[in-house]
PDB file of C-alpha atoms and ligand atoms in Angstrom:
ATOM      1  CA  MET A   1     120.773  66.400  87.692  1.00 54.00           C
ATOM      2  CA  SER A   2     119.858  63.066  86.002  1.00 71.00           C
ATOM      3  CA  ASP A   3     118.019  61.422  89.141  1.00 89.00           C
ATOM      4  CA  PRO A   4     116.181  63.494  90.989  1.00 92.00           C
ATOM      5  CA  ILE A   5     114.525  61.079  93.019  1.00 93.00           C
ATOM      6  CA  ALA A   6     117.793  59.643  93.829  1.00 93.00           C
ATOM      7  CA  ALA A   7     119.591  62.952  94.754  1.00 92.00           C
ATOM      8  CA  ALA A   8     116.835  63.254  97.114  1.00 94.00           C
ATOM      9  CA  ARG A   9     117.428  60.399  98.722  1.00 94.00           C
ATOM     10  CA  ALA A  10     120.751  60.588  99.297  1.00 93.00           C
ATOM     11  CA  ASP A  11     120.159  63.348 101.049  1.00 92.00           C
ATOM     12  CA  GLY A  12     117.882  62.203 103.503  1.00 94.00           C
ATOM     13  CA  ARG A  13     115.332  64.049 102.019  1.00 94.00           C
ATOM     14  CA  THR A  14     111.439  62.978 101.113  1.00 96.00           C
ATOM     15  CA  LEU A  15     110.563  66.349  99.145  1.00 94.00           C
ATOM     16  CA  LEU A  16     111.749  67.395  96.125  1.00 95.00           C
ATOM     17  CA  THR A  17     112.592  70.960  95.136  1.00 95.00           C
ATOM     18  CA  GLU A  18     109.716  72.384  92.261  1.00 96.00           C
ATOM     19  CA  VAL A  19     112.911  72.069  90.210  1.00 96.00           C
ATOM     20  CA  GLU A  20     113.761  68.610  90.810  1.00 96.00           C
ATOM     21  CA  SER A  21     110.151  67.507  90.729  1.00 97.00           C
ATOM     22  CA  LYS A  22     109.433  69.258  87.098  1.00 98.00           C
ATOM     23  CA  SER A  23     112.882  67.800  85.823  1.00 97.00           C
ATOM     24  CA  GLN A  24     111.448  64.247  86.469  1.00 97.00           C
ATOM     25  CA  LEU A  25     107.605  64.940  85.288  1.00 98.00           C
ATOM     26  CA  HIS A  26     109.028  66.771  82.187  1.00 97.00           C
ATOM     27  CA  GLU A  27     111.060  63.238  81.283  1.00 96.00           C
ATOM     28  CA  ALA A  28     107.717  61.610  81.760  1.00 97.00           C
ATOM     29  CA  GLY A  29     106.381  63.835  79.127  1.00 98.00           C
ATOM     30  CA  ILE A  30     104.267  65.618  81.261  1.00 98.00           C
ATOM     31  CA  ALA A  31     104.004  69.654  79.863  1.00 98.00           C
ATOM     32  CA  VAL A  32     105.688  71.818  82.745  1.00 98.00           C
ATOM     33  CA  THR A  33     107.179  75.178  82.890  1.00 98.00           C
ATOM     34  CA  GLU A  34     110.691  74.120  83.189  1.00 96.00           C
ATOM     35  CA  ALA A  35     112.482  75.728  86.578  1.00 97.00           C
ATOM     36  CA  ARG A  36     116.087  76.553  86.354  1.00 97.00           C
ATOM     37  CA  LEU A  37     118.602  76.753  89.504  1.00 97.00           C
ATOM     38  CA  ALA A  38     119.834  80.162  89.970  1.00 98.00           C
ATOM     39  CA  THR A  39     122.323  80.526  92.816  1.00 97.00           C
ATOM     40  CA  SER A  40     122.753  84.462  92.220  1.00 97.00           C
ATOM     41  CA  ALA A  41     120.924  87.607  90.995  1.00 98.00           C
ATOM     42  CA  ASN A  42     123.239  87.732  88.601  1.00 98.00           C
ATOM     43  CA  LYS A  43     122.165  84.029  86.866  1.00 98.00           C
ATOM     44  CA  ALA A  44     118.825  84.632  87.288  1.00 98.00           C
ATOM     45  CA  VAL A  45     118.987  87.506  84.906  1.00 98.00           C
ATOM     46  CA  ALA A  46     121.172  85.352  82.733  1.00 98.00           C
ATOM     47  CA  GLU A  47     118.467  82.559  83.061  1.00 98.00           C
ATOM     48  CA  ALA A  48     115.901  84.954  82.460  1.00 98.00           C
ATOM     49  CA  ARG A  49     117.503  86.385  79.402  1.00 98.00           C
ATOM     50  CA  GLU A  50     117.733  82.808  77.891  1.00 98.00           C
ATOM     51  CA  ILE A  51     113.972  82.078  78.794  1.00 98.00           C
ATOM     52  CA  GLY A  52     113.364  85.132  77.460  1.00 98.00           C
ATOM     53  CA  PHE A  53     110.834  87.753  79.418  1.00 98.00           C
ATOM     54  CA  PRO A  54     108.474  87.761  81.176  1.00 98.00           C
ATOM     55  CA  VAL A  55     109.578  84.759  83.762  1.00 98.00           C
ATOM     56  CA  VAL A  56     108.568  83.945  87.231  1.00 98.00           C
ATOM     57  CA  LEU A  57     111.267  83.793  90.075  1.00 98.00           C
ATOM     58  CA  LYS A  58     110.508  81.367  93.317  1.00 98.00           C
ATOM     59  CA  VAL A  59     112.376  80.520  95.971  1.00 98.00           C
ATOM     60  CA  VAL A  60     114.166  76.629  95.924  1.00 97.00           C
ATOM     61  CA  SER A  61     114.672  74.665  99.414  1.00 95.00           C
ATOM     62  CA  ALA A  62     113.768  71.448 100.216  1.00 91.00           C
ATOM     63  CA  ASP A  63     112.501  72.896 103.503  1.00 94.00           C
ATOM     64  CA  ILE A  64     109.922  74.924 102.327  1.00 94.00           C
ATOM     65  CA  ALA A  65     106.362  73.743 100.704  1.00 89.00           C
ATOM     66  CA  HIS A  66     104.358  76.450 100.426  1.00 93.00           C
ATOM     67  CA  LYS A  67     106.491  78.799  98.584  1.00 97.00           C
ATOM     68  CA  SER A  68     103.857  81.648  98.606  1.00 96.00           C
ATOM     69  CA  ASP A  69     103.516  81.814 101.982  1.00 96.00           C
ATOM     70  CA  VAL A  70     106.725  83.157 102.498  1.00 97.00           C
ATOM     71  CA  GLY A  71     107.148  85.328  99.914  1.00 97.00           C
ATOM     72  CA  GLY A  72     109.055  83.060  97.522  1.00 98.00           C
ATOM     73  CA  VAL A  73     106.848  83.781  94.599  1.00 98.00           C
ATOM     74  CA  ALA A  74     107.464  86.491  92.173  1.00 98.00           C
ATOM     75  CA  LEU A  75     105.406  86.843  88.916  1.00 98.00           C
ATOM     76  CA  ASP A  76     105.723  88.800  85.933  1.00 98.00           C
ATOM     77  CA  LEU A  77     109.228  89.937  85.741  1.00 98.00           C
ATOM     78  CA  GLY A  78     109.439  92.153  82.851  1.00 98.00           C
ATOM     79  CA  ASN A  79     113.251  92.804  82.661  1.00 98.00           C
ATOM     80  CA  ALA A  80     116.534  92.371  84.060  1.00 98.00           C
ATOM     81  CA  SER A  81     116.315  94.940  86.868  1.00 98.00           C
ATOM     82  CA  ALA A  82     112.796  93.479  87.794  1.00 98.00           C
ATOM     83  CA  VAL A  83     114.364  90.143  88.291  1.00 98.00           C
ATOM     84  CA  ARG A  84     117.408  91.510  90.254  1.00 98.00           C
ATOM     85  CA  ASN A  85     114.754  93.322  92.498  1.00 98.00           C
ATOM     86  CA  ALA A  86     112.780  90.402  93.109  1.00 98.00           C
ATOM     87  CA  TYR A  87     115.698  88.231  93.915  1.00 98.00           C
ATOM     88  CA  SER A  88     116.790  90.471  96.835  1.00 97.00           C
ATOM     89  CA  GLN A  89     113.591  90.599  97.852  1.00 98.00           C
ATOM     90  CA  MET A  90     112.605  87.626  97.688  1.00 98.00           C
ATOM     91  CA  MET A  91     115.878  86.379  99.733  1.00 97.00           C
ATOM     92  CA  LYS A  92     115.129  89.170 102.605  1.00 97.00           C
ATOM     93  CA  SER A  93     111.403  87.878 103.029  1.00 97.00           C
ATOM     94  CA  VAL A  94     112.583  84.147 102.840  1.00 98.00           C
ATOM     95  CA  ARG A  95     114.805  84.565 105.703  1.00 97.00           C
ATOM     96  CA  GLU A  96     112.096  86.523 107.788  1.00 98.00           C
ATOM     97  CA  ALA A  97     109.341  84.195 107.518  1.00 98.00           C
ATOM     98  CA  ALA A  98     111.509  80.785 107.279  1.00 97.00           C
ATOM     99  CA  PRO A  99     114.625  81.373 109.313  1.00 97.00           C
ATOM    100  CA  ALA A 100     115.653  77.859 109.722  1.00 97.00           C
ATOM    101  CA  ALA A 101     115.155  76.668 105.628  1.00 96.00           C
ATOM    102  CA  SER A 102     118.457  76.177 103.847  1.00 95.00           C
ATOM    103  CA  VAL A 103     117.274  77.952 100.571  1.00 96.00           C
ATOM    104  CA  GLY A 104     119.563  76.688  97.225  1.00 93.00           C
ATOM    105  CA  GLY A 105     118.817  79.913  95.308  1.00 95.00           C
ATOM    106  CA  VAL A 106     115.901  80.326  93.245  1.00 98.00           C
ATOM    107  CA  SER A 107     114.255  78.956  90.360  1.00 98.00           C
ATOM    108  CA  VAL A 108     113.459  80.891  86.835  1.00 98.00           C
ATOM    109  CA  GLN A 109     111.152  79.942  84.729  1.00 98.00           C
ATOM    110  CA  GLN A 110     109.011  81.215  81.571  1.00 98.00           C
ATOM    111  CA  MET A 111     105.772  83.310  82.837  1.00 98.00           C
ATOM    112  CA  ALA A 112     102.829  81.139  81.574  1.00 98.00           C
ATOM    113  CA  ARG A 113     100.033  83.302  79.873  1.00 96.00           C
ATOM    114  CA  PRO A 114      96.331  83.181  81.926  1.00 94.00           C
ATOM    115  CA  GLY A 115      94.290  80.323  81.920  1.00 94.00           C
ATOM    116  CA  THR A 116      92.008  78.327  83.873  1.00 94.00           C
ATOM    117  CA  GLU A 117      93.727  76.471  86.802  1.00 95.00           C
ATOM    118  CA  VAL A 118      92.934  73.400  87.928  1.00 96.00           C
ATOM    119  CA  ILE A 119      94.900  71.070  90.270  1.00 97.00           C
ATOM    120  CA  ILE A 120      96.063  67.467  89.045  1.00 98.00           C
ATOM    121  CA  GLY A 121      97.384  65.675  92.648  1.00 97.00           C
ATOM    122  CA  MET A 122      98.114  62.011  94.233  1.00 98.00           C
ATOM    123  CA  THR A 123      97.960  61.097  97.779  1.00 97.00           C
ATOM    124  CA  THR A 124      98.390  57.596  99.049  1.00 97.00           C
ATOM    125  CA  ASP A 125      95.542  56.377 100.929  1.00 96.00           C
ATOM    126  CA  PRO A 126      95.895  53.665 103.802  1.00 95.00           C
ATOM    127  CA  GLN A 127      93.200  51.502 102.446  1.00 96.00           C
ATOM    128  CA  PHE A 128      93.425  52.234  98.515  1.00 95.00           C
ATOM    129  CA  GLY A 129      96.626  53.069  97.978  1.00 96.00           C
ATOM    130  CA  ALA A 130      97.633  55.769  95.294  1.00 98.00           C
ATOM    131  CA  VAL A 131      94.770  57.772  94.592  1.00 98.00           C
ATOM    132  CA  MET A 132      94.342  60.625  91.885  1.00 98.00           C
ATOM    133  CA  MET A 133      92.606  63.877  92.745  1.00 97.00           C
ATOM    134  CA  PHE A 134      91.313  66.627  90.166  1.00 97.00           C
ATOM    135  CA  GLY A 135      90.013  69.915  90.792  1.00 96.00           C
ATOM    136  CA  LEU A 136      89.516  73.502  89.724  1.00 94.00           C
ATOM    137  CA  GLY A 137      92.330  75.647  91.208  1.00 87.00           C
ATOM    138  CA  GLY A 138      91.974  78.760  94.011  1.00 76.00           C
ATOM    139  CA  ILE A 139      88.844  78.606  96.324  1.00 73.00           C
ATOM    140  CA  PHE A 140      87.314  75.968  94.400  1.00 72.00           C
ATOM    141  CA  VAL A 141      89.579  73.297  96.140  1.00 75.00           C
ATOM    142  CA  GLU A 142      90.699  75.358  99.330  1.00 75.00           C
ATOM    143  CA  VAL A 143      87.272  76.628 100.478  1.00 75.00           C
ATOM    144  CA  LEU A 144      84.575  74.521  98.440  1.00 77.00           C
ATOM    145  CA  LYS A 145      86.664  71.225  98.227  1.00 85.00           C
ATOM    146  CA  ASP A 146      85.129  70.573  95.063  1.00 91.00           C
ATOM    147  CA  VAL A 147      87.147  67.688  93.868  1.00 94.00           C
ATOM    148  CA  ALA A 148      87.313  64.282  92.237  1.00 97.00           C
ATOM    149  CA  PHE A 149      88.998  61.228  93.241  1.00 97.00           C
ATOM    150  CA  ARG A 150      89.645  57.697  91.042  1.00 98.00           C
ATOM    151  CA  ILE A 151      92.004  55.008  92.111  1.00 98.00           C
ATOM    152  CA  VAL A 152      95.254  54.652  90.720  1.00 98.00           C
ATOM    153  CA  PRO A 153      95.847  53.103  87.813  1.00 98.00           C
ATOM    154  CA  LEU A 154      93.352  55.217  85.660  1.00 98.00           C
ATOM    155  CA  GLU A 155      92.106  54.025  82.139  1.00 98.00           C
ATOM    156  CA  PRO A 156      91.226  56.544  79.679  1.00 98.00           C
ATOM    157  CA  ARG A 157      87.220  56.493  81.203  1.00 98.00           C
ATOM    158  CA  ASP A 158      88.411  57.375  84.672  1.00 98.00           C
ATOM    159  CA  ALA A 159      90.278  60.407  83.041  1.00 98.00           C
ATOM    160  CA  LYS A 160      87.046  61.950  81.203  1.00 98.00           C
ATOM    161  CA  GLN A 161      85.072  61.156  84.572  1.00 98.00           C
ATOM    162  CA  ILE A 162      87.155  62.429  87.219  1.00 98.00           C
ATOM    163  CA  ILE A 163      87.085  65.954  85.332  1.00 98.00           C
ATOM    164  CA  ARG A 164      83.315  65.581  84.627  1.00 98.00           C
ATOM    165  CA  GLU A 165      82.380  64.856  88.145  1.00 97.00           C
ATOM    166  CA  ILE A 166      83.199  68.074  89.725  1.00 96.00           C
ATOM    167  CA  ASN A 167      80.812  70.464  90.648  1.00 93.00           C
ATOM    168  CA  GLY A 168      82.652  73.400  88.633  1.00 93.00           C
ATOM    169  CA  TYR A 169      83.197  71.295  85.469  1.00 95.00           C
ATOM    170  CA  PRO A 170      80.986  73.875  83.647  1.00 93.00           C
ATOM    171  CA  VAL A 171      83.824  76.795  84.105  1.00 92.00           C
ATOM    172  CA  LEU A 172      85.969  73.907  81.951  1.00 96.00           C
ATOM    173  CA  GLU A 173      82.926  73.936  79.205  1.00 94.00           C
ATOM    174  CA  GLY A 174      83.487  77.711  79.293  1.00 91.00           C
ATOM    175  CA  VAL A 175      80.802  80.098  80.714  1.00 84.00           C
ATOM    176  CA  ARG A 176      80.217  83.666  80.472  1.00 82.00           C
ATOM    177  CA  GLY A 177      82.875  84.343  77.601  1.00 81.00           C
ATOM    178  CA  GLN A 178      85.359  82.441  79.247  1.00 82.00           C
ATOM    179  CA  PRO A 179      86.761  80.024  76.407  1.00 89.00           C
ATOM    180  CA  ALA A 180      86.505  76.343  76.827  1.00 95.00           C
ATOM    181  CA  ALA A 181      89.628  74.520  78.433  1.00 97.00           C
ATOM    182  CA  ASP A 182      91.664  71.641  75.960  1.00 98.00           C
ATOM    183  CA  LEU A 183      89.780  68.525  77.881  1.00 98.00           C
ATOM    184  CA  ALA A 184      91.713  66.396  76.011  1.00 98.00           C
ATOM    185  CA  ALA A 185      95.104  68.041  77.176  1.00 98.00           C
ATOM    186  CA  LEU A 186      93.606  67.386  80.712  1.00 98.00           C
ATOM    187  CA  GLU A 187      92.541  63.967  80.426  1.00 98.00           C
ATOM    188  CA  ARG A 188      96.231  63.126  78.883  1.00 98.00           C
ATOM    189  CA  MET A 189      98.314  65.084  81.857  1.00 98.00           C
ATOM    190  CA  ILE A 190      95.909  62.772  84.235  1.00 98.00           C
ATOM    191  CA  LEU A 191      96.603  59.780  82.750  1.00 98.00           C
ATOM    192  CA  GLN A 192     100.621  60.685  82.452  1.00 98.00           C
ATOM    193  CA  VAL A 193     100.596  61.140  86.443  1.00 98.00           C
ATOM    194  CA  SER A 194      98.617  58.127  86.856  1.00 98.00           C
ATOM    195  CA  GLU A 195     101.143  56.408  84.961  1.00 98.00           C
ATOM    196  CA  PHE A 196     104.240  58.497  86.430  1.00 98.00           C
ATOM    197  CA  VAL A 197     103.118  57.140  89.910  1.00 97.00           C
ATOM    198  CA  SER A 198     102.540  53.951  88.900  1.00 97.00           C
ATOM    199  CA  ASP A 199     106.154  53.752  87.545  1.00 97.00           C
ATOM    200  CA  HIS A 200     107.353  55.508  90.723  1.00 97.00           C
ATOM    201  CA  PRO A 201     105.743  53.366  93.826  1.00 96.00           C
ATOM    202  CA  GLU A 202     108.493  55.627  95.932  1.00 96.00           C
ATOM    203  CA  VAL A 203     106.138  58.434  95.077  1.00 98.00           C
ATOM    204  CA  ALA A 204     103.699  58.818  98.175  1.00 98.00           C
ATOM    205  CA  GLU A 205     102.329  62.803  97.109  1.00 98.00           C
ATOM    206  CA  LEU A 206     102.348  64.605  93.946  1.00 98.00           C
ATOM    207  CA  ASP A 207     100.799  67.989  93.537  1.00 96.00           C
ATOM    208  CA  LEU A 208     100.738  69.897  90.143  1.00 98.00           C
ATOM    209  CA  ASN A 209      99.058  72.851  91.319  1.00 96.00           C
ATOM    210  CA  PRO A 210      98.057  74.725  89.479  1.00 97.00           C
ATOM    211  CA  VAL A 211      97.946  73.659  85.980  1.00 98.00           C
ATOM    212  CA  ILE A 212      96.792  75.942  83.781  1.00 97.00           C
ATOM    213  CA  ALA A 213      94.195  75.032  81.203  1.00 97.00           C
ATOM    214  CA  TYR A 214      94.023  76.842  78.022  1.00 97.00           C
ATOM    215  CA  PRO A 215      91.768  76.432  74.875  1.00 97.00           C
ATOM    216  CA  ASP A 216      94.766  74.443  73.057  1.00 97.00           C
ATOM    217  CA  GLY A 217      96.729  72.674  75.616  1.00 98.00           C
ATOM    218  CA  ALA A 218      97.758  72.697  79.531  1.00 98.00           C
ATOM    219  CA  VAL A 219     100.927  73.567  81.131  1.00 98.00           C
ATOM    220  CA  ALA A 220     101.544  72.596  85.193  1.00 98.00           C
ATOM    221  CA  VAL A 221     103.438  75.942  86.425  1.00 98.00           C
ATOM    222  CA  ASP A 222     103.975  74.286  90.304  1.00 98.00           C
ATOM    223  CA  ALA A 223     105.334  70.853  91.012  1.00 97.00           C
ATOM    224  CA  ARG A 224     105.793  69.077  94.420  1.00 97.00           C
ATOM    225  CA  VAL A 225     106.702  65.376  94.923  1.00 97.00           C
ATOM    226  CA  VAL A 226     107.128  63.827  98.068  1.00 97.00           C
ATOM    227  CA  LEU A 227     108.201  60.371  98.692  1.00 97.00           C
ATOM    228  CA  ALA A 228     107.663  57.470 101.128  1.00 97.00           C
ATOM    229  CA  GLU A 229     109.622  57.566 104.246  1.00 93.00           C
ATOM    230  CA  GLU A 230     111.916  54.922 103.793  1.00 85.00           C
TER     231      GLU A 230
HETATM  232  P1  ADP B 301     103.173  77.691  96.180  1.00 55.41           P
HETATM  233  O1  ADP B 301     104.358  76.756  96.702  1.00 55.41           O
HETATM  234  O2  ADP B 301     102.951  78.641  97.127  1.00 55.41           O
HETATM  235  O3  ADP B 301     101.779  76.786  95.744  1.00 55.41           O
HETATM  236  P2  ADP B 301     103.317  78.331  93.240  1.00 55.41           P
HETATM  237  O4  ADP B 301     104.368  78.247  92.542  1.00 55.41           O
HETATM  238  O5  ADP B 301     102.130  77.886  93.123  1.00 55.41           O
HETATM  239  O6  ADP B 301     103.635  78.612  94.904  1.00 55.41           O
HETATM  240  O7  ADP B 301     103.097  79.549  92.643  1.00 55.41           O
HETATM  241  C1  ADP B 301     101.824  80.850  93.617  1.00 55.41           C
HETATM  242  C2  ADP B 301     101.330  80.820  92.182  1.00 55.41           C
HETATM  243  O8  ADP B 301     101.602  81.804  91.419  1.00 55.41           O
HETATM  244  C3  ADP B 301     100.451  79.781  91.401  1.00 55.41           C
HETATM  245  O9  ADP B 301      98.919  79.700  92.110  1.00 55.41           O
HETATM  246  C4  ADP B 301     100.042  80.647  89.901  1.00 55.41           C
HETATM  247  O10 ADP B 301      98.751  81.188  89.833  1.00 55.41           O
HETATM  248  C5  ADP B 301     101.072  81.545  89.674  1.00 55.41           C
HETATM  249  N1  ADP B 301     102.252  80.697  88.878  1.00 55.41           N
HETATM  250  C6  ADP B 301     103.543  79.925  89.316  1.00 55.41           C
HETATM  251  N2  ADP B 301     104.244  79.898  88.370  1.00 55.41           N
HETATM  252  C7  ADP B 301     103.492  80.120  87.334  1.00 55.41           C
HETATM  253  C8  ADP B 301     104.049  80.636  85.824  1.00 55.41           C
HETATM  254  N3  ADP B 301     105.309  79.970  85.877  1.00 55.41           N
HETATM  255  N4  ADP B 301     103.478  81.307  85.091  1.00 55.41           N
HETATM  256  C9  ADP B 301     101.997  81.868  85.751  1.00 55.41           C
HETATM  257  N5  ADP B 301     101.770  81.740  86.934  1.00 55.41           N
HETATM  258  C10 ADP B 301     102.269  81.528  87.538  1.00 55.41           C
HETATM  259 MG1   MG B 302     101.330  75.880  94.098  1.00 55.41          MG
END
């Protein structure tokens, strides 16, 4: 898969799978948990052994944008039999929840350690063009709409500001015994994404949701790239 964007175009797709999205972002130097495609339970186990347990299995389908909604995410699988069980359960629940989706298999990736979940995204505004979004994960974005925006391309100063503008910023500074997040790593990732979308004008939407932030570094565990209609 040398050029996932070209591959998606050739298929007439605008949604890149997580495997494709991460491979493209990894090439741009963005820290992701590499997602390896496996087309059978046996292959998933083989990949898991190479990656090292615990692992995460996710459904791979260009027809499914939100994998958890269809039972397409299995976390923290500690051994081969857990991977096998998750594989068959996932195929069953995805078939039930999304019967029309064409499923290319599963992706296998490392289970990242817990940290603070944030979202780094990009959408195309009809007036302003590419706009970056930053927020804290989970209810902060979905319920409280606690997000900040900046027009692409971002300068280092914009990356500093977009993080500090959200109401939930104190969470990243560390509260109630929670460690502080590596803000420099988040700023770097925001700037890398800004540069990536500047270099790829055909990308209409991008979501790193979530990025897990640690006291030392940050890693995107989910990624979704959407191309503009041709
Ligand atoms: P969805 O398509 O539903 O957004 P995600 O890939 O984001 O699926 O997975 C759902 C949730 O599972 C994430 O929000 C995150 O909390 C957790 N998760 C996903 N991948 C990993 C991983 N590699 N390590 C740890 N947690 C993960
Ligand atoms: Mg996600």
